[in-house]
Amino acid sequence: MADKVRRQRPRRRVCWALVAVLLADLLALSDTLAVMSVDLGSESMKVAIVKPGVPMEIVLNKESRRKTPVIVTLKENERFFGDSAASMAIKNPKATLRYFQHLLGKQADNPHVALYQARFPEHELTFDPQRQTVHFQISSQLQFSPEEVLGMVLNYSRSLAEDFAEQPIKDAVITVPVFFNQAERRAVLQAARMAGLKVLQLINDNTATALSYGVFRRKDINTTAQNIMFYDMGSGSTVCTIVTYQMVKTKEAGMQPQLQIRGVGFDRTLGGLEMELRLRERLAGLFNEQRKGQRAKDVRENPRAMAKLLREANRLKTVLSANADHMAQIEGLMDDVDFKAKVTRVEFEELCADLFERVPGPVQQALQSAEMSLDEIEQVILVGGATRVPRVQEVLLKAVGKEELGKNINADEAAAMGAVYQAAALSKAFKVKPFVVRDAVVYPILVEFTREVEEEPGIHSLKHNKRVLFSRMGPYPQRKVITFNRYSHDFNFHINYGDLGFLGPEDLRVFGSQNLTTVKLKGVGDSFKKYPDYESKGIKAHFNLDESGVLSLDRVESVFETLVEDSAEEESTLTKLGNTISSLFGGGTTPDAKENGTDTVQEEEESPAEGSKDEPGEQVELKEEAEAPVEDGSQPPPPEPKGDATPEGEKATEKENGDKSEAQKPSEKAEAGPEGVAPAPEGEKKQKPARKRRMVEEIGVELVVLDLPDLPEDKLAQSVQKLQDLTLRDLEKQEREKAANSLEAFIFETQDKLYQPEYQEVSTEEQREEISGKLSAASTWLEDEGVGATTVMLKEKLAELRKLCQGLFFRVEERKKWPERLSALDNLLNHSSMFLKGARLIPEMDQIFTEVEMTTLEKVINETWAWKNATLAEQAKLPATEKPVLLSKDIEAKMMALDREVQYLLNKAKFTKPRPRPKDKNGTRAEPPLNASASDQGEKVIPPAD
């Protein structure tokens, strides 16, 4: 018996493990029932959500608009966002921040910082000596970094999404420009951390647009490749993307649609903002000319006036897209002087002539990176608000040589819809149709290292080597492993950007540092001392370019191998249990297993060097790490191996924990022993085949960030706390304003009600005078002391007034409810009486109700009639100013009691089977009635067998 119980314990453990995993999944799903996406543009943002019952929907802001300006006004005691901040830009331009995304991930010497200062001179930028970046100095007490300001905007977008979804939201997909480098992407992620958002992915806005286009045209995608060009000119930049749509075969879901980014071109400063700034400059010149003889100040020195001109320039640009000319007019532009001037579309096009000449540039860049020609492009689709300018469309149409430009996509919301589709695909709470996305690396990344080599006997020299880690336009996300085979001591290597020759000189200056990180390894020599009898397989560095396009060094390991004899050792119960649980959940290698020493490596041919050649015998390898199967079909599959590499589905995996070997697997017989030695026959059990034992030693890593240091954890925690304090302050302010508004509204509404006939009917003159006096005193207190009153004081004052008026309001509400409630009670009593009368008329043979049931119903009906008549009589004796005895809740209670009895009998009648007819002694039915026909009498009914 004990053995039987002992054998059942592993099964119970497996069951409990399954239950624990299922409960963990359910708890995880409970927090992720809704996800959101933020299409973060330079000028405005669009927020979309997915929740149960709402597939994909754009969130409306507090003004019921689908697009929210990315503007923040920061004052000493309050903040404004969106349209409220846009209106504050005229009153307080210094405290109103816009287009701050252009400063993300940029140091103080970046040309974009100087450009921002020239465009918006009203903002004071201070220098951060620790990170070499800039801060916004609002006042002597207020100072914010661009990441903190972006964190405020992201937190505001989440509040909009939560109000729209009516539930909390933490998971989000955020769009970023495709030209963002590593520093800029890390800055966005830090801003999301400050806002308390869990970023599922930073998706490129051009990829999100392409995904939205493909999702809504899934039926048009087939096995034939379709090349589509998206030309996106927004407010701050222009991006041209070439996308290939095609049906491909996937391991998880068979044939599925796929989009692949083939080519990308961009211009960081070409957009609608530059056009508006030139229009603003033109309007400022016209205003100065009108006041030339009045010795007035230059309007450019007045920040408020320039803010008004920028808003008018934005409106003017939009109107001139549909009209040949328009009158620009601003009331009280400066010194109470009105401004009015006529601007034509021809003048606008002359102002922006050099900008329009740059329109074809991104197209040529995209074609060069894709190695394609315009003949291979089937359609050119316009995206972004600035593409509505007619001159832009004319120049672009001439550049691409097509008959027309595609406008069959929502230029404003496409990126937000594509991003929220990706958010639903990445979330555990939703299941969407797979759509494979293969994004492309814009900036190549390589590894550089220096090693001492012996060219001639006794002559040593240093050799600089380069290995391309992630090539330009290569797909991501993906993992790579680079192996250093010629090091036995601590060494350093560098991670830098590759060839950026496709960028112009100005773009290279804006790009910033081309050096990413210096990696210092510690413990390499100690690992060789620890395993002196083992053969070294090199130092393996594992890199990961994740879904957000952010590069990370997962770990560095020193790998050793040796041949050992296999011992036939029976597996223990715990080992079998572990194998059982592993098989239940897929049996694949997990990231946790990799951290514990189990690694999956794909052996590939060495990647070609960049700028150097290795001498014979040099053993520096570049390998691609095999990724675990991804359940989400929207993730791009790993790239196909090249050369003589083994196909992905057939590549062997090596276990590094030393407990099991590949020789134990029957499918890997070739590695059962040393090369050239055949495996021993099964009969020879004394001779055990040798197997490989792999040992992995973790190597210490010190990273020196060279492009832009991340915010230290203590500084990041301070920023998070600062934003949380501001959010709590805003919530408290909103709560106080809500309490003050409620009190003020109650005072005015109640004062008005005191003169209405229905309230005067149920109150005396003294009662109304008392209430009116209290209301007048509360109104005076609110005007005199309400400004300094706290939320608690306002709520207490409101509760006091409501208690005073409670009796009056109760009497009025009861009298309003009487007619409807009494009518319903009369109808129910009449129907119940008719039902009872009909029930008593049922013949005794067919009766389904008992006498007790009918008597009980009759008793309830009589009691209800008696209560109604007595209560109405008593209420008629009371004056209207007294508390009524006829209450609506009592009427509802009587109705519920009576209805319960009737419903019980109705349900009994509904489910009761009819009683069978009595039979005579001969087994036939009773004689038919005398009026039956002869044919009916002649028929004999044979009863069914018992």
XYZ file of C-alpha atoms in Angstrom, residues 14 18 575-588:
16
model
C 2.103 17.235 -11.646
C -0.694 22.436 -13.602
C 13.988 13.651 -12.775
C 11.058 11.813 -14.340
C 8.688 14.320 -12.755
C 10.681 17.206 -14.169
C 10.666 15.619 -17.619
C 6.913 15.078 -17.396
C 6.200 18.674 -16.465
C 8.618 19.878 -19.147
C 6.871 17.818 -21.797
C 3.493 19.119 -20.693
C 4.582 22.688 -21.365
C 6.328 22.170 -24.660
C 9.664 20.827 -23.518
C 11.476 23.720 -25.203
